PDB file of C-alpha atoms in Angstrom:
ATOM      1  CA  UNK A   1     -12.488  -3.035  -2.437  1.00 57.00           C
ATOM      2  CA  UNK A   2     -11.009  -5.688  -0.127  1.00 75.00           C
ATOM      3  CA  UNK A   3     -11.101  -9.010  -1.952  1.00 85.00           C
ATOM      4  CA  UNK A   4      -8.591 -10.606   0.402  1.00 96.00           C
ATOM      5  CA  UNK A   5     -10.062 -11.801   3.690  1.00 97.00           C
ATOM      6  CA  UNK A   6      -8.226 -11.545   6.999  1.00 98.00           C
ATOM      7  CA  UNK A   7      -9.446 -12.102  10.560  1.00 97.00           C
ATOM      8  CA  UNK A   8     -10.354  -8.764  12.180  1.00 97.00           C
ATOM      9  CA  UNK A   9      -8.171  -9.405  15.213  1.00 97.00           C
ATOM     10  CA  UNK A  10      -5.781 -11.834  16.866  1.00 97.00           C
ATOM     11  CA  UNK A  11      -4.185 -11.680  20.289  1.00 97.00           C
ATOM     12  CA  UNK A  12      -1.672 -13.480  22.435  1.00 96.00           C
ATOM     13  CA  UNK A  13       0.531 -12.958  25.447  1.00 97.00           C
ATOM     14  CA  UNK A  14       4.085 -11.598  25.181  1.00 97.00           C
ATOM     15  CA  UNK A  15       6.489 -14.233  23.911  1.00 97.00           C
ATOM     16  CA  UNK A  16       3.765 -16.272  22.273  1.00 97.00           C
ATOM     17  CA  UNK A  17       3.065 -16.798  18.578  1.00 97.00           C
ATOM     18  CA  UNK A  18       0.257 -15.517  16.377  1.00 97.00           C
ATOM     19  CA  UNK A  19      -0.655 -16.310  12.814  1.00 98.00           C
ATOM     20  CA  UNK A  20      -2.696 -14.146  10.468  1.00 98.00           C
ATOM     21  CA  UNK A  21      -4.398 -15.682   7.464  1.00 98.00           C
ATOM     22  CA  UNK A  22      -5.125 -14.010   4.146  1.00 98.00           C
ATOM     23  CA  UNK A  23      -7.603 -15.778   1.898  1.00 98.00           C
ATOM     24  CA  UNK A  24      -8.065 -15.043  -1.780  1.00 97.00           C
ATOM     25  CA  UNK A  25      -8.594 -16.684  -5.149  1.00 96.00           C
ATOM     26  CA  UNK A  26      -6.660 -17.980  -8.113  1.00 95.00           C
ATOM     27  CA  UNK A  27      -6.895 -14.486  -9.652  1.00 95.00           C
ATOM     28  CA  UNK A  28      -4.877 -12.942  -6.874  1.00 96.00           C
ATOM     29  CA  UNK A  29      -2.988 -14.968  -4.255  1.00 96.00           C
ATOM     30  CA  UNK A  30      -3.069 -18.137  -6.313  1.00 96.00           C
ATOM     31  CA  UNK A  31      -0.986 -16.711  -9.141  1.00 95.00           C
ATOM     32  CA  UNK A  32       0.834 -13.687  -7.778  1.00 95.00           C
ATOM     33  CA  UNK A  33       3.338 -12.795  -5.090  1.00 95.00           C
ATOM     34  CA  UNK A  34       1.948 -11.710  -1.740  1.00 97.00           C
ATOM     35  CA  UNK A  35       3.320  -8.975   0.496  1.00 98.00           C
ATOM     36  CA  UNK A  36       2.613  -8.163   4.123  1.00 98.00           C
ATOM     37  CA  UNK A  37       2.609  -4.754   5.762  1.00 98.00           C
ATOM     38  CA  UNK A  38       2.699  -3.593   9.374  1.00 98.00           C
ATOM     39  CA  UNK A  39       0.989  -0.344  10.304  1.00 98.00           C
ATOM     40  CA  UNK A  40       1.811   0.911  13.773  1.00 97.00           C
ATOM     41  CA  UNK A  41      -0.638   3.443  15.236  1.00 94.00           C
ATOM     42  CA  UNK A  42      -0.560   6.795  13.470  1.00 93.00           C
ATOM     43  CA  UNK A  43       2.204   5.750  11.063  1.00 96.00           C
ATOM     44  CA  UNK A  44       2.506   4.714   7.436  1.00 97.00           C
ATOM     45  CA  UNK A  45       2.464   1.022   6.544  1.00 97.00           C
ATOM     46  CA  UNK A  46       5.844  -0.709   6.419  1.00 98.00           C
ATOM     47  CA  UNK A  47       6.825  -3.681   4.286  1.00 98.00           C
ATOM     48  CA  UNK A  48       7.329  -6.823   6.395  1.00 98.00           C
ATOM     49  CA  UNK A  49       7.304  -9.670   3.871  1.00 98.00           C
ATOM     50  CA  UNK A  50       7.566  -9.734   0.077  1.00 97.00           C
ATOM     51  CA  UNK A  51       7.510 -12.449  -2.587  1.00 96.00           C
ATOM     52  CA  UNK A  52       5.465 -14.600  -0.183  1.00 97.00           C
ATOM     53  CA  UNK A  53       8.212 -15.365   2.297  1.00 97.00           C
ATOM     54  CA  UNK A  54      11.131 -12.939   1.987  1.00 97.00           C
ATOM     55  CA  UNK A  55      12.039 -10.389   4.638  1.00 97.00           C
ATOM     56  CA  UNK A  56      13.520  -6.973   3.773  1.00 95.00           C
ATOM     57  CA  UNK A  57      16.725  -6.117   5.540  1.00 95.00           C
ATOM     58  CA  UNK A  58      16.064  -4.951   9.072  1.00 95.00           C
ATOM     59  CA  UNK A  59      12.964  -7.071   9.593  1.00 97.00           C
ATOM     60  CA  UNK A  60      13.615  -9.612  12.365  1.00 97.00           C
ATOM     61  CA  UNK A  61      13.220 -13.305  11.688  1.00 95.00           C
ATOM     62  CA  UNK A  62      10.379 -13.385  14.219  1.00 97.00           C
ATOM     63  CA  UNK A  63       8.246 -12.437  11.208  1.00 98.00           C
ATOM     64  CA  UNK A  64       7.639 -15.106   8.580  1.00 98.00           C
ATOM     65  CA  UNK A  65       5.412 -15.564   5.568  1.00 98.00           C
ATOM     66  CA  UNK A  66       4.093 -18.524   3.638  1.00 97.00           C
ATOM     67  CA  UNK A  67       1.682 -19.225   0.822  1.00 97.00           C
ATOM     68  CA  UNK A  68      -0.280 -22.285  -0.165  1.00 96.00           C
ATOM     69  CA  UNK A  69      -2.738 -22.257  -3.026  1.00 96.00           C
ATOM     70  CA  UNK A  70      -5.057 -19.288  -2.630  1.00 97.00           C
ATOM     71  CA  UNK A  71      -4.146 -18.502   0.975  1.00 97.00           C
ATOM     72  CA  UNK A  72      -1.194 -16.898   2.701  1.00 98.00           C
ATOM     73  CA  UNK A  73      -0.117 -16.689   6.311  1.00 98.00           C
ATOM     74  CA  UNK A  74       1.925 -14.251   8.341  1.00 98.00           C
ATOM     75  CA  UNK A  75       3.504 -15.589  11.505  1.00 98.00           C
ATOM     76  CA  UNK A  76       4.881 -13.594  14.395  1.00 97.00           C
ATOM     77  CA  UNK A  77       6.834 -15.429  17.079  1.00 97.00           C
ATOM     78  CA  UNK A  78       8.183 -14.095  20.372  1.00 97.00           C
ATOM     79  CA  UNK A  79       5.389 -11.516  20.434  1.00 97.00           C
ATOM     80  CA  UNK A  80       6.371  -8.097  21.803  1.00 97.00           C
ATOM     81  CA  UNK A  81       4.296  -5.105  22.868  1.00 96.00           C
ATOM     82  CA  UNK A  82       5.860  -3.209  19.975  1.00 96.00           C
ATOM     83  CA  UNK A  83       4.183  -5.631  17.580  1.00 97.00           C
ATOM     84  CA  UNK A  84       0.756  -4.207  18.401  1.00 97.00           C
ATOM     85  CA  UNK A  85      -0.354  -2.908  15.040  1.00 97.00           C
ATOM     86  CA  UNK A  86      -2.593  -3.496  12.062  1.00 98.00           C
ATOM     87  CA  UNK A  87      -1.331  -5.992   9.508  1.00 98.00           C
ATOM     88  CA  UNK A  88      -2.339  -6.110   5.842  1.00 98.00           C
ATOM     89  CA  UNK A  89      -1.696  -8.555   3.025  1.00 98.00           C
ATOM     90  CA  UNK A  90      -1.552  -7.328  -0.547  1.00 97.00           C
ATOM     91  CA  UNK A  91      -1.129  -8.675  -4.049  1.00 96.00           C
ATOM     92  CA  UNK A  92      -2.043  -8.157  -7.694  1.00 94.00           C
ATOM     93  CA  UNK A  93      -5.406  -9.364  -8.910  1.00 94.00           C
ATOM     94  CA  UNK A  94      -5.140 -10.435 -12.532  1.00 93.00           C
ATOM     95  CA  UNK A  95      -8.903 -10.488 -13.022  1.00 93.00           C
ATOM     96  CA  UNK A  96      -9.464  -6.981 -11.679  1.00 93.00           C
ATOM     97  CA  UNK A  97      -6.162  -5.653 -13.071  1.00 92.00           C
ATOM     98  CA  UNK A  98      -5.660  -3.979  -9.743  1.00 94.00           C
ATOM     99  CA  UNK A  99      -3.618  -4.229  -6.589  1.00 95.00           C
ATOM    100  CA  UNK A 100      -5.777  -5.575  -3.782  1.00 96.00           C
ATOM    101  CA  UNK A 101      -5.242  -5.477  -0.047  1.00 97.00           C
ATOM    102  CA  UNK A 102      -6.617  -7.583   2.748  1.00 97.00           C
ATOM    103  CA  UNK A 103      -9.230  -6.373   5.179  1.00 96.00           C
ATOM    104  CA  UNK A 104      -6.583  -5.917   7.858  1.00 97.00           C
ATOM    105  CA  UNK A 105      -5.906  -7.649  11.175  1.00 98.00           C
ATOM    106  CA  UNK A 106      -5.330  -5.940  14.498  1.00 98.00           C
ATOM    107  CA  UNK A 107      -2.756  -7.684  16.662  1.00 98.00           C
ATOM    108  CA  UNK A 108      -3.132  -7.191  20.406  1.00 97.00           C
ATOM    109  CA  UNK A 109      -0.523  -8.251  22.932  1.00 96.00           C
ATOM    110  CA  UNK A 110      -2.324  -9.277  26.106  1.00 93.00           C
TER     111      UNK A 110
ATOM    112  CA  UNK L   1      17.864   5.874   1.589  1.00 91.00           C
ATOM    113  CA  UNK L   2      14.785   6.366  -0.538  1.00 94.00           C
ATOM    114  CA  UNK L   3      12.199   8.768   0.858  1.00 97.00           C
ATOM    115  CA  UNK L   4       8.842   9.901  -0.456  1.00 97.00           C
ATOM    116  CA  UNK L   5       6.949  12.983   0.711  1.00 98.00           C
ATOM    117  CA  UNK L   6       3.395  13.920  -0.141  1.00 98.00           C
ATOM    118  CA  UNK L   7       2.278  17.528  -0.444  1.00 97.00           C
ATOM    119  CA  UNK L   8      -0.920  19.324  -1.303  1.00 96.00           C
ATOM    120  CA  UNK L   9      -4.052  20.928   0.124  1.00 96.00           C
ATOM    121  CA  UNK L  10      -5.558  19.324   3.190  1.00 96.00           C
ATOM    122  CA  UNK L  11      -9.056  20.576   2.419  1.00 97.00           C
ATOM    123  CA  UNK L  12     -10.933  20.303  -0.860  1.00 98.00           C
ATOM    124  CA  UNK L  13     -14.515  21.347  -1.572  1.00 98.00           C
ATOM    125  CA  UNK L  14     -17.016  18.834  -2.905  1.00 97.00           C
ATOM    126  CA  UNK L  15     -17.117  18.587  -6.723  1.00 97.00           C
ATOM    127  CA  UNK L  16     -13.642  20.094  -7.007  1.00 98.00           C
ATOM    128  CA  UNK L  17     -10.341  18.411  -7.920  1.00 98.00           C
ATOM    129  CA  UNK L  18      -7.999  16.871  -5.381  1.00 98.00           C
ATOM    130  CA  UNK L  19      -4.352  17.402  -6.371  1.00 98.00           C
ATOM    131  CA  UNK L  20      -1.341  15.922  -4.617  1.00 98.00           C
ATOM    132  CA  UNK L  21       2.364  15.659  -5.404  1.00 98.00           C
ATOM    133  CA  UNK L  22       4.878  13.095  -4.215  1.00 98.00           C
ATOM    134  CA  UNK L  23       8.527  14.145  -4.206  1.00 97.00           C
ATOM    135  CA  UNK L  24      11.085  11.357  -4.310  1.00 97.00           C
ATOM    136  CA  UNK L  25      14.585  11.601  -2.850  1.00 96.00           C
ATOM    137  CA  UNK L  26      17.350   9.038  -2.708  1.00 94.00           C
ATOM    138  CA  UNK L  27      16.351   7.371  -5.981  1.00 91.00           C
ATOM    139  CA  UNK L  28      15.673   8.440  -9.526  1.00 92.00           C
ATOM    140  CA  UNK L  29      12.059   8.254 -10.568  1.00 94.00           C
ATOM    141  CA  UNK L  30      13.435   7.213 -13.966  1.00 91.00           C
ATOM    142  CA  UNK L  31      14.800   3.978 -12.507  1.00 84.00           C
ATOM    143  CA  UNK L  32      13.503   0.950 -14.315  1.00 83.00           C
ATOM    144  CA  UNK L  33      11.909  -1.730 -12.217  1.00 89.00           C
ATOM    145  CA  UNK L  34       9.615   0.477 -10.155  1.00 94.00           C
ATOM    146  CA  UNK L  35       6.128   1.852 -10.314  1.00 96.00           C
ATOM    147  CA  UNK L  36       5.354   5.059  -8.451  1.00 97.00           C
ATOM    148  CA  UNK L  37       2.126   4.612  -6.574  1.00 97.00           C
ATOM    149  CA  UNK L  38      -0.751   6.209  -4.730  1.00 98.00           C
ATOM    150  CA  UNK L  39      -2.654   4.412  -1.988  1.00 98.00           C
ATOM    151  CA  UNK L  40      -5.298   5.826   0.307  1.00 98.00           C
ATOM    152  CA  UNK L  41      -6.787   4.905   3.637  1.00 97.00           C
ATOM    153  CA  UNK L  42     -10.215   6.111   4.693  1.00 96.00           C
ATOM    154  CA  UNK L  43     -10.413   7.097   8.389  1.00 94.00           C
ATOM    155  CA  UNK L  44     -10.328   3.970  10.512  1.00 92.00           C
ATOM    156  CA  UNK L  45     -10.417   1.722   7.438  1.00 94.00           C
ATOM    157  CA  UNK L  46      -8.127  -0.418   5.342  1.00 94.00           C
ATOM    158  CA  UNK L  47      -5.858   0.304   2.392  1.00 97.00           C
ATOM    159  CA  UNK L  48      -7.116   1.092  -1.095  1.00 97.00           C
ATOM    160  CA  UNK L  49      -4.822   1.117  -4.109  1.00 97.00           C
ATOM    161  CA  UNK L  50      -5.423   4.165  -6.302  1.00 98.00           C
ATOM    162  CA  UNK L  51      -2.980   3.576  -9.115  1.00 97.00           C
ATOM    163  CA  UNK L  52       0.599   3.852 -10.269  1.00 95.00           C
ATOM    164  CA  UNK L  53       2.790   5.189 -13.028  1.00 96.00           C
ATOM    165  CA  UNK L  54       5.991   4.039 -14.686  1.00 95.00           C
ATOM    166  CA  UNK L  55       8.715   6.540 -15.504  1.00 93.00           C
ATOM    167  CA  UNK L  56       7.744   6.468 -19.179  1.00 93.00           C
ATOM    168  CA  UNK L  57       4.250   7.653 -18.309  1.00 94.00           C
ATOM    169  CA  UNK L  58       2.411   4.349 -18.563  1.00 95.00           C
ATOM    170  CA  UNK L  59      -0.336   4.256 -15.954  1.00 96.00           C
ATOM    171  CA  UNK L  60      -2.344   1.597 -14.146  1.00 95.00           C
ATOM    172  CA  UNK L  61      -5.497   2.753 -12.382  1.00 97.00           C
ATOM    173  CA  UNK L  62      -7.931   1.222  -9.942  1.00 96.00           C
ATOM    174  CA  UNK L  63     -10.978   0.528 -12.131  1.00 94.00           C
ATOM    175  CA  UNK L  64     -13.265   2.007  -9.481  1.00 94.00           C
ATOM    176  CA  UNK L  65     -11.502   5.387  -9.706  1.00 96.00           C
ATOM    177  CA  UNK L  66     -10.342   5.376 -13.313  1.00 96.00           C
ATOM    178  CA  UNK L  67     -12.959   7.777 -14.674  1.00 97.00           C
ATOM    179  CA  UNK L  68     -11.887  10.510 -12.226  1.00 98.00           C
ATOM    180  CA  UNK L  69      -8.178   9.817 -11.942  1.00 98.00           C
ATOM    181  CA  UNK L  70      -4.998  11.133 -13.548  1.00 98.00           C
ATOM    182  CA  UNK L  71      -1.483  10.256 -12.417  1.00 98.00           C
ATOM    183  CA  UNK L  72       1.425  12.073 -14.020  1.00 97.00           C
ATOM    184  CA  UNK L  73       5.188  11.796 -13.704  1.00 96.00           C
ATOM    185  CA  UNK L  74       7.679  14.698 -13.740  1.00 95.00           C
ATOM    186  CA  UNK L  75      11.089  13.156 -14.258  1.00 93.00           C
ATOM    187  CA  UNK L  76      12.823  16.540 -14.357  1.00 94.00           C
ATOM    188  CA  UNK L  77      11.839  17.234 -10.763  1.00 95.00           C
ATOM    189  CA  UNK L  78      11.788  13.614  -9.586  1.00 96.00           C
ATOM    190  CA  UNK L  79       8.165  13.680  -8.569  1.00 97.00           C
ATOM    191  CA  UNK L  80       4.776  12.392  -9.550  1.00 97.00           C
ATOM    192  CA  UNK L  81       1.272  13.645  -8.984  1.00 98.00           C
ATOM    193  CA  UNK L  82      -2.322  12.638  -8.468  1.00 98.00           C
ATOM    194  CA  UNK L  83      -5.462  14.403  -9.641  1.00 98.00           C
ATOM    195  CA  UNK L  84      -8.885  13.153  -8.633  1.00 98.00           C
ATOM    196  CA  UNK L  85     -11.849  15.063 -10.028  1.00 98.00           C
ATOM    197  CA  UNK L  86     -15.410  15.548  -8.787  1.00 98.00           C
ATOM    198  CA  UNK L  87     -14.566  14.636  -5.212  1.00 98.00           C
ATOM    199  CA  UNK L  88     -17.141  13.849  -2.541  1.00 97.00           C
ATOM    200  CA  UNK L  89     -16.941  13.192   1.185  1.00 97.00           C
ATOM    201  CA  UNK L  90     -16.186   9.564   0.293  1.00 97.00           C
ATOM    202  CA  UNK L  91     -12.790  10.711  -0.970  1.00 98.00           C
ATOM    203  CA  UNK L  92     -11.775  11.939   2.487  1.00 98.00           C
ATOM    204  CA  UNK L  93      -8.752   9.830   3.383  1.00 98.00           C
ATOM    205  CA  UNK L  94      -5.058   9.744   4.163  1.00 98.00           C
ATOM    206  CA  UNK L  95      -3.249   9.602   0.835  1.00 98.00           C
ATOM    207  CA  UNK L  96       0.109   7.821   0.704  1.00 98.00           C
ATOM    208  CA  UNK L  97       2.616   7.623  -2.088  1.00 98.00           C
ATOM    209  CA  UNK L  98       4.907   4.617  -2.337  1.00 98.00           C
ATOM    210  CA  UNK L  99       7.403   2.895  -4.598  1.00 97.00           C
ATOM    211  CA  UNK L 100       6.328  -0.499  -5.957  1.00 95.00           C
ATOM    212  CA  UNK L 101       8.346  -3.212  -7.629  1.00 91.00           C
ATOM    213  CA  UNK L 102       7.155  -3.946 -11.167  1.00 89.00           C
ATOM    214  CA  UNK L 103       7.309  -7.703 -10.712  1.00 85.00           C
ATOM    215  CA  UNK L 104       6.569  -8.257  -7.047  1.00 84.00           C
ATOM    216  CA  UNK L 105       4.416  -5.150  -6.663  1.00 88.00           C
ATOM    217  CA  UNK L 106       5.701  -4.783  -3.140  1.00 94.00           C
ATOM    218  CA  UNK L 107       5.223  -1.265  -1.770  1.00 97.00           C
ATOM    219  CA  UNK L 108       8.409  -0.012  -0.152  1.00 95.00           C
ATOM    220  CA  UNK L 109       9.031   2.598   1.059  1.00 97.00           C
ATOM    221  CA  UNK L 110       5.892   4.610   1.802  1.00 98.00           C
ATOM    222  CA  UNK L 111       5.448   8.309   2.334  1.00 97.00           C
ATOM    223  CA  UNK L 112       4.105   9.347   5.729  1.00 97.00           C
ATOM    224  CA  UNK L 113       0.754  10.199   4.185  1.00 97.00           C
ATOM    225  CA  UNK L 114      -1.328  13.346   4.041  1.00 98.00           C
ATOM    226  CA  UNK L 115      -4.908  13.732   5.213  1.00 98.00           C
ATOM    227  CA  UNK L 116      -7.250  15.212   2.641  1.00 98.00           C
ATOM    228  CA  UNK L 117     -10.689  16.225   3.844  1.00 98.00           C
ATOM    229  CA  UNK L 118     -13.498  16.900   1.388  1.00 98.00           C
ATOM    230  CA  UNK L 119     -15.861  19.418   2.917  1.00 96.00           C
ATOM    231  CA  UNK L 120     -17.516  22.710   2.097  1.00 95.00           C
TER     232      UNK L 120
END
């Protein structure tokens, strides 16, 4: 069950910036860390952002994360064709006692 | 470098039990601080958390699957497993295993995933 809401798709030209929102509640985003994952076509998801705004080693600083209240945002600057992928947010939901993921957002580079 | 690899049958008949194993290399499954996880993705759909297990055997299951689900850990062979009973076509999905932090619950790394089809 996807209790975190993301826009189905976003797009921009190469070099531009996109932002992806992830909306939840106080049971999930509001009181827990959020992570973001990138899933390139036909591959497994890969961690992009953890603890709301931290990048694992090897992830370029073009990717950024933020959280405010019950919403989180992933930003991608300097968009590249290799960034075309599906992006998911994820966190713990204290009310459901379950990990929950967002509905997913497809990024298209025009 | 930590790597996870799923293995198991790619085809399961309806009403039978789906069984998968995830073998971990590059890290000890007995390491504190990590949950060992299963996540699935229905064809063309989003991610669904199945559950995870700590090295001491403590489990956390998705409430929607709990009645059919068993996750076990085998510390001797550095692997963990998934059993899902009474499967239907709705259980057809790519099944991934992944390591998750106990505090941040970030999933990293992920196995490549294995497609399991439920069909007679």
